[in-house]
mmCIF file of C-alpha atoms in Angstrom:
data_model
loop_
_atom_site.group_PDB
_atom_site.id
_atom_site.type_symbol
_atom_site.label_atom_id
_atom_site.label_comp_id
_atom_site.label_asym_id
_atom_site.label_seq_id
_atom_site.Cartn_x
_atom_site.Cartn_y
_atom_site.Cartn_z
ATOM 1 C CA MET A 1 146.112 124.040 124.786
ATOM 2 C CA ALA A 2 148.165 127.213 124.497
ATOM 3 C CA THR A 3 151.144 127.920 122.266
ATOM 4 C CA VAL A 4 153.718 130.339 123.602
ATOM 5 C CA HIS A 5 156.788 131.512 121.682
ATOM 6 C CA LEU A 6 159.734 131.563 124.040
ATOM 7 C CA SER A 7 161.692 134.616 123.011
ATOM 8 C CA GLY A 8 161.908 136.959 125.951
ATOM 9 C CA PHE A 9 164.978 139.148 125.771
ATOM 10 C CA SER A 10 163.734 142.669 126.360
ATOM 11 C CA ALA A 11 161.898 142.626 129.677
ATOM 12 C CA VAL A 12 163.595 144.740 132.322
ATOM 13 C CA ALA A 13 162.786 145.081 135.982
ATOM 14 C CA VAL A 14 163.955 147.720 138.429
ATOM 15 C CA LEU A 15 163.488 146.516 141.978
ATOM 16 C CA LYS A 16 163.872 148.822 144.955
ATOM 17 C CA THR A 17 163.015 147.597 148.393
ATOM 18 C CA GLY A 18 164.280 147.715 151.938
ATOM 19 C CA PRO A 19 165.737 150.535 153.982
ATOM 20 C CA ASN A 20 168.594 151.383 151.645
ATOM 21 C CA ILE A 21 166.649 152.578 148.588
ATOM 22 C CA GLY A 22 168.688 154.880 146.408
ATOM 23 C CA ARG A 23 172.110 153.711 147.490
ATOM 24 C CA ASN A 24 174.390 152.031 145.002
ATOM 25 C CA PHE A 25 175.723 148.811 146.517
ATOM 26 C CA ARG A 26 177.303 147.345 143.402
ATOM 27 C CA SER A 27 180.818 148.353 144.358
ATOM 28 C CA SER A 28 180.591 146.137 147.420
ATOM 29 C CA PHE A 29 178.617 143.213 146.072
ATOM 30 C CA PHE A 30 181.697 141.318 145.003
ATOM 31 C CA LYS A 31 182.996 141.137 148.554
ATOM 32 C CA PRO A 32 181.554 138.676 151.060
ATOM 33 C CA LEU A 33 179.694 140.595 153.762
ATOM 34 C CA LEU A 34 179.535 138.807 157.071
ATOM 35 C CA THR A 35 178.235 139.870 160.457
ATOM 36 C CA SER A 36 179.160 138.303 163.728
ATOM 37 C CA PRO A 37 179.129 134.521 163.781
ATOM 38 C CA SER A 38 177.920 132.461 166.662
ATOM 39 C CA ALA A 39 180.030 132.399 169.784
ATOM 40 C CA SER A 40 181.054 128.811 169.129
ATOM 41 C CA SER A 41 182.774 129.534 165.838
ATOM 42 C CA THR A 42 185.796 131.444 164.674
ATOM 43 C CA VAL A 43 185.502 133.651 161.617
ATOM 44 C CA LYS A 44 187.853 136.253 160.216
ATOM 45 C CA THR A 45 188.640 137.872 156.910
ATOM 46 C CA THR A 46 192.261 138.168 155.870
ATOM 47 C CA SER A 47 193.767 141.201 154.188
ATOM 48 C CA GLY A 48 193.586 139.301 150.925
ATOM 49 C CA GLY A 49 189.846 138.877 151.221
ATOM 50 C CA LYS A 50 189.939 135.283 152.399
ATOM 51 C CA PHE A 51 187.272 133.999 154.755
ATOM 52 C CA LEU A 52 188.588 131.694 157.441
ATOM 53 C CA ALA A 53 186.312 129.703 159.688
ATOM 54 C CA SER A 54 185.987 126.439 161.482
ATOM 55 C CA SER A 55 183.992 123.785 159.647
ATOM 56 C CA THR A 56 181.150 124.240 162.141
ATOM 57 C CA ALA A 57 180.871 128.001 161.822
ATOM 58 C CA ALA A 58 177.329 129.362 161.784
ATOM 59 C CA ILE A 59 177.250 132.317 159.421
ATOM 60 C CA VAL A 60 174.818 135.094 160.295
ATOM 61 C CA THR A 61 174.022 137.725 157.715
ATOM 62 C CA GLU A 62 172.117 140.947 157.565
ATOM 63 C CA PRO A 63 168.497 140.934 156.287
ATOM 64 C CA ASP A 64 168.060 140.630 152.549
ATOM 65 C CA SER A 65 167.649 143.840 150.628
ATOM 66 C CA ILE A 66 167.476 144.667 146.941
ATOM 67 C CA SER A 67 168.705 148.112 145.957
ATOM 68 C CA ASP A 68 169.335 149.661 142.542
ATOM 69 C CA VAL A 69 169.066 146.343 140.752
ATOM 70 C CA GLN A 70 169.157 147.373 137.096
ATOM 71 C CA GLY A 71 168.593 145.347 133.967
ATOM 72 C CA VAL A 72 167.466 142.031 135.429
ATOM 73 C CA SER A 73 165.173 140.066 133.162
ATOM 74 C CA THR A 74 161.611 139.324 134.232
ATOM 75 C CA SER A 75 161.019 137.044 131.260
ATOM 76 C CA LYS A 76 160.418 133.442 132.314
ATOM 77 C CA ASN A 77 160.542 132.067 128.789
ATOM 78 C CA ILE A 78 164.243 131.407 128.335
ATOM 79 C CA LEU A 79 164.361 127.794 127.133
ATOM 80 C CA ALA A 80 166.145 127.213 123.824
ATOM 81 C CA CYS A 81 167.074 124.360 121.526
ATOM 82 C CA PRO A 82 170.449 122.909 122.607
ATOM 83 C CA ILE A 83 171.247 122.338 118.935
ATOM 84 C CA CYS A 84 170.312 125.695 117.423
ATOM 85 C CA TYR A 85 170.232 127.914 120.534
ATOM 86 C CA VAL A 86 167.024 129.536 119.298
ATOM 87 C CA PRO A 87 164.020 129.975 121.646
ATOM 88 C CA LEU A 88 161.707 126.979 121.754
ATOM 89 C CA ILE A 89 157.983 126.994 121.046
ATOM 90 C CA TRP A 90 156.193 125.782 124.171
ATOM 91 C CA ASN A 91 153.069 123.710 123.623
ATOM 92 C CA GLY A 92 151.125 123.152 126.791
ATOM 93 C CA ASP A 93 150.582 124.940 130.076
ATOM 94 C CA PRO A 94 151.711 128.546 129.524
ATOM 95 C CA VAL A 95 152.968 128.770 133.109
ATOM 96 C CA LEU A 96 156.462 127.440 133.706
ATOM 97 C CA SER A 97 156.253 125.179 136.743
ATOM 98 C CA VAL A 98 157.187 121.749 138.062
ATOM 99 C CA ASP A 99 153.679 120.501 137.367
ATOM 100 C CA ALA A 100 153.680 121.808 133.783
ATOM 101 C CA ALA A 101 156.436 119.460 132.530
ATOM 102 C CA PRO A 102 154.301 116.294 132.163
ATOM 103 C CA ARG A 103 151.745 118.210 130.095
ATOM 104 C CA SER A 104 154.163 120.046 127.840
ATOM 105 C CA SER A 105 156.232 119.648 124.710
ATOM 106 C CA LEU A 106 158.623 122.048 123.027
ATOM 107 C CA GLN A 107 159.702 122.442 119.429
ATOM 108 C CA CYS A 108 162.551 124.244 117.730
ATOM 109 C CA GLY A 109 161.375 126.486 114.905
ATOM 110 C CA THR A 110 164.710 126.049 113.108
ATOM 111 C CA CYS A 111 165.626 122.345 113.195
ATOM 112 C CA LYS A 112 162.033 121.259 114.005
ATOM 113 C CA LYS A 113 163.204 118.892 116.723
ATOM 114 C CA SER A 114 160.683 118.253 119.509
ATOM 115 C CA TYR A 115 161.464 117.964 123.200
ATOM 116 C CA PHE A 116 159.190 116.449 125.805
ATOM 117 C CA GLY A 117 158.709 116.446 129.531
ATOM 118 C CA ASN A 118 158.242 113.350 131.644
ATOM 119 C CA GLU A 119 156.624 113.131 135.063
ATOM 120 C CA MET A 120 159.393 115.156 136.644
ATOM 121 C CA HIS A 121 161.550 117.137 134.243
ATOM 122 C CA LEU A 122 162.074 118.453 130.723
ATOM 123 C CA ASP A 123 164.775 116.670 128.720
ATOM 124 C CA LEU A 124 166.708 119.297 126.765
ATOM 125 C CA THR A 125 169.823 117.306 125.973
ATOM 126 C CA VAL A 126 171.050 117.037 122.389
ATOM 127 C CA GLY A 127 170.460 113.284 122.517
ATOM 128 C CA SER A 128 166.885 113.639 123.733
ATOM 129 C CA GLY A 129 164.612 111.265 121.812
ATOM 130 C CA ALA A 130 167.436 109.116 120.373
ATOM 131 C CA LYS A 131 166.509 105.427 120.416
ATOM 132 C CA GLU A 132 169.641 103.700 119.096
ATOM 133 C CA TYR A 133 172.503 106.172 119.481
ATOM 134 C CA GLY A 134 174.240 106.658 122.821
ATOM 135 C CA GLU A 135 177.497 108.032 124.187
ATOM 136 C CA ALA A 136 179.656 106.953 127.105
ATOM 137 C CA LYS A 137 180.246 109.696 129.647
ATOM 138 C CA PRO A 138 183.248 110.109 131.986
ATOM 139 C CA ALA A 139 183.162 108.384 135.373
ATOM 140 C CA SER A 140 182.722 111.727 137.163
ATOM 141 C CA THR A 141 179.462 112.176 135.249
ATOM 142 C CA GLU A 142 178.156 108.624 135.352
ATOM 143 C CA ILE A 143 178.603 108.153 139.100
ATOM 144 C CA PHE A 144 176.020 110.867 139.802
ATOM 145 C CA ARG A 145 173.548 109.192 137.464
ATOM 146 C CA THR A 146 173.403 106.070 139.632
ATOM 147 C CA PRO A 147 170.356 105.678 141.910
ATOM 148 C CA LEU A 148 172.501 105.003 144.989
ATOM 149 C CA VAL A 149 174.660 108.136 144.767
ATOM 150 C CA SER A 150 171.634 110.245 143.866
ATOM 151 C CA PHE A 151 169.842 108.941 146.956
ATOM 152 C CA LEU A 152 172.850 109.499 149.244
ATOM 153 C CA TYR A 153 173.835 112.916 147.896
ATOM 154 C CA GLU A 154 171.654 114.910 150.269
ATOM 155 C CA ARG A 155 171.631 112.233 152.940
ATOM 156 C CA GLY A 156 175.246 112.499 154.031
ATOM 157 C CA TRP A 157 177.385 112.874 150.876
ATOM 158 C CA ARG A 158 177.087 116.673 150.547
ATOM 159 C CA GLN A 159 177.172 117.232 154.314
ATOM 160 C CA SER A 160 180.548 115.480 154.546
ATOM 161 C CA PHE A 161 182.136 118.357 152.606
ATOM 162 C CA SER A 162 182.021 120.434 155.792
ATOM 163 C CA VAL A 163 184.142 117.881 157.645
ATOM 164 C CA TRP A 164 186.959 117.287 155.181
ATOM 165 C CA GLY A 165 186.759 120.352 152.958
ATOM 166 C CA GLY A 166 185.808 123.324 155.116
ATOM 167 C CA PHE A 167 182.484 123.939 153.361
ATOM 168 C CA PRO A 168 180.388 126.157 155.682
ATOM 169 C CA GLY A 169 177.304 123.923 155.409
ATOM 170 C CA PRO A 170 174.251 124.499 153.180
ATOM 171 C CA GLU A 171 172.839 127.423 155.167
ATOM 172 C CA GLY A 172 176.148 129.246 155.472
ATOM 173 C CA GLU A 173 176.969 128.569 151.829
ATOM 174 C CA PHE A 174 173.565 129.862 150.770
ATOM 175 C CA GLU A 175 174.024 133.088 152.750
ATOM 176 C CA LEU A 176 177.393 133.721 151.112
ATOM 177 C CA THR A 177 175.924 132.969 147.688
ATOM 178 C CA LYS A 178 173.138 135.516 148.130
ATOM 179 C CA LYS A 179 175.704 138.241 148.809
ATOM 180 C CA TYR A 180 177.381 137.636 145.482
ATOM 181 C CA LEU A 181 174.020 137.499 143.697
ATOM 182 C CA LYS A 182 172.643 140.802 144.998
ATOM 183 C CA PRO A 183 173.215 142.675 141.699
ATOM 184 C CA VAL A 184 170.795 140.309 139.904
ATOM 185 C CA LEU A 185 168.131 139.617 142.535
ATOM 186 C CA GLY A 186 164.690 139.644 140.945
ATOM 187 C CA GLY A 187 165.960 138.046 137.737
ATOM 188 C CA ASN A 188 166.166 134.407 136.671
ATOM 189 C CA ILE A 189 168.747 131.928 137.925
ATOM 190 C CA VAL A 190 170.040 128.595 136.653
ATOM 191 C CA ASP A 191 171.299 126.200 139.315
ATOM 192 C CA ALA A 192 173.728 124.274 137.118
ATOM 193 C CA SER A 193 174.643 120.704 138.074
ATOM 194 C CA CYS A 194 172.068 121.099 140.818
ATOM 195 C CA GLY A 195 172.269 117.493 142.032
ATOM 196 C CA SER A 196 169.264 116.740 144.204
ATOM 197 C CA GLY A 197 168.283 120.408 144.139
ATOM 198 C CA LEU A 198 169.575 121.396 147.587
ATOM 199 C CA PHE A 199 170.257 124.984 146.539
ATOM 200 C CA SER A 200 167.615 125.097 143.797
ATOM 201 C CA ARG A 201 164.956 124.658 146.459
ATOM 202 C CA LEU A 202 166.528 127.304 148.668
ATOM 203 C CA PHE A 203 166.560 129.753 145.744
ATOM 204 C CA ALA A 204 162.877 129.043 145.054
ATOM 205 C CA LYS A 205 161.768 129.376 148.677
ATOM 206 C CA SER A 206 163.732 132.610 149.140
ATOM 207 C CA GLY A 207 161.448 134.411 146.676
ATOM 208 C CA LEU A 208 164.437 136.400 145.419
ATOM 209 C CA PHE A 209 164.226 135.254 141.786
ATOM 210 C CA SER A 210 161.526 135.419 139.106
ATOM 211 C CA LEU A 211 162.411 131.939 137.783
ATOM 212 C CA VAL A 212 164.576 129.111 139.120
ATOM 213 C CA VAL A 213 165.857 126.439 136.724
ATOM 214 C CA ALA A 214 167.200 123.324 138.450
ATOM 215 C CA LEU A 215 169.493 121.813 135.809
ATOM 216 C CA ASP A 216 171.438 118.558 135.879
ATOM 217 C CA PHE A 217 172.490 115.784 133.499
ATOM 218 C CA SER A 218 171.475 113.052 135.946
ATOM 219 C CA GLU A 219 167.905 111.853 135.641
ATOM 220 C CA ASN A 220 168.112 110.284 139.100
ATOM 221 C CA MET A 221 169.328 113.497 140.718
ATOM 222 C CA LEU A 222 166.412 115.395 139.188
ATOM 223 C CA GLY A 223 164.126 112.629 140.408
ATOM 224 C CA GLN A 224 165.405 113.110 143.948
ATOM 225 C CA CYS A 225 164.811 116.853 143.661
ATOM 226 C CA TYR A 226 161.251 116.196 142.521
ATOM 227 C CA GLU A 227 160.642 113.868 145.471
ATOM 228 C CA PHE A 228 161.917 116.455 147.952
ATOM 229 C CA ILE A 229 159.631 119.075 146.407
ATOM 230 C CA GLN A 230 156.616 116.794 146.679
ATOM 231 C CA GLN A 231 157.379 116.201 150.362
ATOM 232 C CA GLU A 232 157.487 119.913 151.228
ATOM 233 C CA GLU A 233 154.284 121.715 152.111
ATOM 234 C CA ASN A 234 153.569 124.938 150.246
ATOM 235 C CA PHE A 235 156.651 124.661 148.038
ATOM 236 C CA PRO A 236 156.484 127.401 145.344
ATOM 237 C CA LYS A 237 156.197 125.125 142.298
ATOM 238 C CA GLU A 238 155.323 127.959 139.932
ATOM 239 C CA ASN A 239 158.335 129.593 138.276
ATOM 240 C CA PHE A 240 160.433 126.547 139.170
ATOM 241 C CA ILE A 241 161.348 123.924 136.565
ATOM 242 C CA LEU A 242 163.542 120.831 136.410
ATOM 243 C CA VAL A 243 165.626 120.526 133.241
ATOM 244 C CA ARG A 244 167.945 117.751 132.121
ATOM 245 C CA ALA A 245 170.769 119.260 130.089
ATOM 246 C CA ASP A 246 174.480 119.048 129.362
ATOM 247 C CA ILE A 247 176.558 121.711 131.106
ATOM 248 C CA SER A 248 178.607 122.143 127.924
ATOM 249 C CA ARG A 249 175.466 122.632 125.783
ATOM 250 C CA LEU A 250 173.076 124.783 127.797
ATOM 251 C CA PRO A 251 169.493 125.090 126.452
ATOM 252 C CA PHE A 252 169.221 128.868 126.729
ATOM 253 C CA PRO A 253 169.607 131.674 124.188
ATOM 254 C CA SER A 254 172.690 133.830 124.411
ATOM 255 C CA ARG A 255 172.472 136.747 126.853
ATOM 256 C CA SER A 256 169.240 135.495 128.449
ATOM 257 C CA VAL A 257 170.222 134.387 131.972
ATOM 258 C CA ASP A 258 170.768 136.702 134.943
ATOM 259 C CA ALA A 259 172.639 134.299 137.226
ATOM 260 C CA VAL A 260 174.229 130.862 137.143
ATOM 261 C CA HIS A 261 175.085 128.990 140.322
ATOM 262 C CA ALA A 262 177.148 125.801 140.444
ATOM 263 C CA GLY A 263 177.576 124.294 143.896
ATOM 264 C CA ALA A 264 180.473 121.849 144.352
ATOM 265 C CA ALA A 265 180.356 121.004 140.655
ATOM 266 C CA ILE A 266 183.190 122.521 138.610
ATOM 267 C CA HIS A 267 185.644 119.786 139.577
ATOM 268 C CA CYS A 268 183.181 117.163 138.254
ATOM 269 C CA TRP A 269 182.798 118.720 134.803
ATOM 270 C CA PRO A 270 184.678 116.863 132.029
ATOM 271 C CA SER A 271 185.781 120.218 130.586
ATOM 272 C CA PRO A 272 185.486 123.194 132.963
ATOM 273 C CA SER A 273 186.546 125.554 130.173
ATOM 274 C CA ALA A 274 183.764 124.356 127.838
ATOM 275 C CA ALA A 275 181.231 124.648 130.656
ATOM 276 C CA VAL A 276 182.291 128.126 131.806
ATOM 277 C CA ALA A 277 182.374 129.298 128.182
ATOM 278 C CA GLU A 278 178.753 128.150 127.845
ATOM 279 C CA ILE A 279 177.843 129.921 131.071
ATOM 280 C CA SER A 280 179.486 133.079 129.743
ATOM 281 C CA ARG A 281 177.473 132.752 126.521
ATOM 282 C CA VAL A 282 174.089 132.532 128.226
ATOM 283 C CA LEU A 283 174.734 135.247 130.831
ATOM 284 C CA ARG A 284 173.372 138.652 129.979
ATOM 285 C CA PRO A 285 175.693 141.682 130.356
ATOM 286 C CA GLY A 286 176.050 142.201 134.077
ATOM 287 C CA GLY A 287 174.990 138.613 134.795
ATOM 288 C CA VAL A 288 176.725 136.809 137.639
ATOM 289 C CA PHE A 289 178.362 133.391 137.875
ATOM 290 C CA VAL A 290 178.833 131.971 141.389
ATOM 291 C CA ALA A 291 180.394 128.580 142.072
ATOM 292 C CA THR A 292 181.974 126.531 144.834
ATOM 293 C CA THR A 293 184.667 123.893 144.605
ATOM 294 C CA TYR A 294 187.714 122.760 146.539
ATOM 295 C CA ILE A 295 191.416 123.513 146.129
ATOM 296 C CA LEU A 296 194.338 121.223 146.976
ATOM 297 C CA ASP A 297 196.937 123.883 147.651
ATOM 298 C CA GLY A 298 199.423 124.325 150.472
ATOM 299 C CA PRO A 299 201.462 121.166 151.159
ATOM 300 C CA TYR A 300 199.532 119.207 148.510
ATOM 301 C CA SER A 301 200.562 121.494 145.654
ATOM 302 C CA ALA A 302 204.230 121.125 146.631
ATOM 303 C CA LEU A 303 204.241 117.450 145.721
ATOM 304 C CA PRO A 304 206.479 117.219 142.612
ATOM 305 C CA LEU A 305 204.327 114.720 140.745
ATOM 306 C CA LEU A 306 200.908 116.132 141.624
ATOM 307 C CA ARG A 307 200.417 118.300 138.546
ATOM 308 C CA PRO A 308 201.178 115.583 135.954
ATOM 309 C CA LEU A 309 199.257 113.089 138.094
ATOM 310 C CA ARG A 310 196.288 115.448 138.049
ATOM 311 C CA GLN A 311 196.229 115.363 134.258
ATOM 312 C CA ASN A 312 196.234 111.576 134.237
ATOM 313 C CA ILE A 313 193.447 111.444 136.800
ATOM 314 C CA GLY A 314 191.452 113.928 134.755
ATOM 315 C CA GLN A 315 191.812 111.915 131.574
ATOM 316 C CA ILE A 316 190.557 108.756 133.257
ATOM 317 C CA SER A 317 187.835 110.118 135.538
ATOM 318 C CA GLY A 318 186.760 113.224 133.651
ATOM 319 C CA SER A 319 187.157 115.334 136.803
ATOM 320 C CA HIS A 320 189.509 118.218 137.517
ATOM 321 C CA ILE A 321 191.600 119.022 140.594
ATOM 322 C CA PHE A 322 192.349 122.693 141.222
ATOM 323 C CA LEU A 323 195.668 123.487 142.888
ATOM 324 C CA ASP A 324 195.527 127.272 143.028
ATOM 325 C CA GLU A 325 192.999 130.120 143.141
ATOM 326 C CA ARG A 326 194.792 131.631 140.153
ATOM 327 C CA GLU A 327 193.686 128.679 138.046
ATOM 328 C CA LEU A 328 190.043 129.544 138.679
ATOM 329 C CA LYS A 329 190.616 133.212 137.921
ATOM 330 C CA ASP A 330 192.432 132.318 134.720
ATOM 331 C CA LEU A 331 189.561 130.036 133.746
ATOM 332 C CA CYS A 332 186.991 132.817 134.189
ATOM 333 C CA ASP A 333 189.194 135.376 132.415
ATOM 334 C CA ALA A 334 189.718 133.026 129.468
ATOM 335 C CA CYS A 335 185.948 132.580 129.125
ATOM 336 C CA GLY A 336 185.203 136.300 129.006
ATOM 337 C CA LEU A 337 184.141 136.889 132.603
ATOM 338 C CA VAL A 338 185.469 139.766 134.693
ATOM 339 C CA GLY A 339 185.518 140.953 138.300
ATOM 340 C CA PHE A 340 186.755 137.643 139.689
ATOM 341 C CA THR A 341 186.685 137.313 143.452
ATOM 342 C CA CYS A 342 186.804 134.414 145.867
ATOM 343 C CA THR A 343 186.195 133.392 149.464
ATOM 344 C CA ARG A 344 188.298 130.690 151.108
ATOM 345 C CA ASN A 345 187.985 128.392 154.109
ATOM 346 C CA ARG A 346 190.532 125.576 154.127
ATOM 347 C CA ARG A 347 189.883 123.520 150.948
ATOM 348 C CA PHE A 348 186.564 125.291 150.273
ATOM 349 C CA VAL A 349 186.462 128.160 147.785
ATOM 350 C CA MET A 350 183.537 130.201 146.490
ATOM 351 C CA ILE A 351 184.203 132.197 143.339
ATOM 352 C CA SER A 352 182.251 134.855 141.517
ATOM 353 C CA ALA A 353 182.682 136.547 138.139
ATOM 354 C CA THR A 354 180.543 138.781 135.938
ATOM 355 C CA LYS A 355 179.691 139.060 132.259
ATOM 356 C CA PRO A 356 180.977 142.455 131.074
ATOM 357 C CA SER A 357 178.317 145.091 130.447
#
């Protein structure tokens, strides 16, 4: 039995690989870089930086390279008490991995609360361990906690976004995401509201990050992610952990995370501002936030009653409908993130913003 104090703020890695060593790419990392798509698709970039494509576009990108990546953290020990935000003491397997959770427990040195792992994930919610007390969550949160939706999410639910929303599909979306994340490759990444771990698993298998945290509030979604991992041969389980947590109360110390990704999730958060503020808190200086959602602009936004109706829908369901790209920029600006940029395809939008250095 080993006891490891999870502090880890000072480790720095400088990674230089590939044919472009010595060049500074940071000025271009906030712009989507696309090479020629397949002949069966139509892709173009507008003068305003918008990416337009058919819903079936196959996005082809240049080989991955990491150049002049400064200040990314190599520390894997970033878990903190969601009450005190201080690093947790890990009792158990000293290696962070999927298989370590059932054998591990964590304790806060300040409030002395203990957190435990089950067969699949670590529970780092504030209410972890409560036996009598419980809180009702909004419908947009509870629906993803149901076994049926969790089962269907990666078996048709997520794929339907390409049909009605213009999402480029998991592979195309992942390629775009990697372009935005180039400044922090080699560091740690939190896949927030990861669902069944579609992108968490892609991050892990890419080998581009020192630690991948698949984080969601739904126990059933994390269970689906665990099942998919068990079904894959040679999945890199080390440096990959499943964590149950609240997006508005992230279990990480301030300035400890290199990247946060949130795929098709912002519109489901009860309070996007509270969630993005938390993401801003945990990002280190230079850390990157990348997210996808959908926007009902164009003819939809012209409807005279849509904006007040949106507020009523949000109050009942706990979800949020975005009507303009400027809303997302304003949200990031208000939460202390800079360098906002976005990529559009019909209803689909991918945004990126950075924690100031």
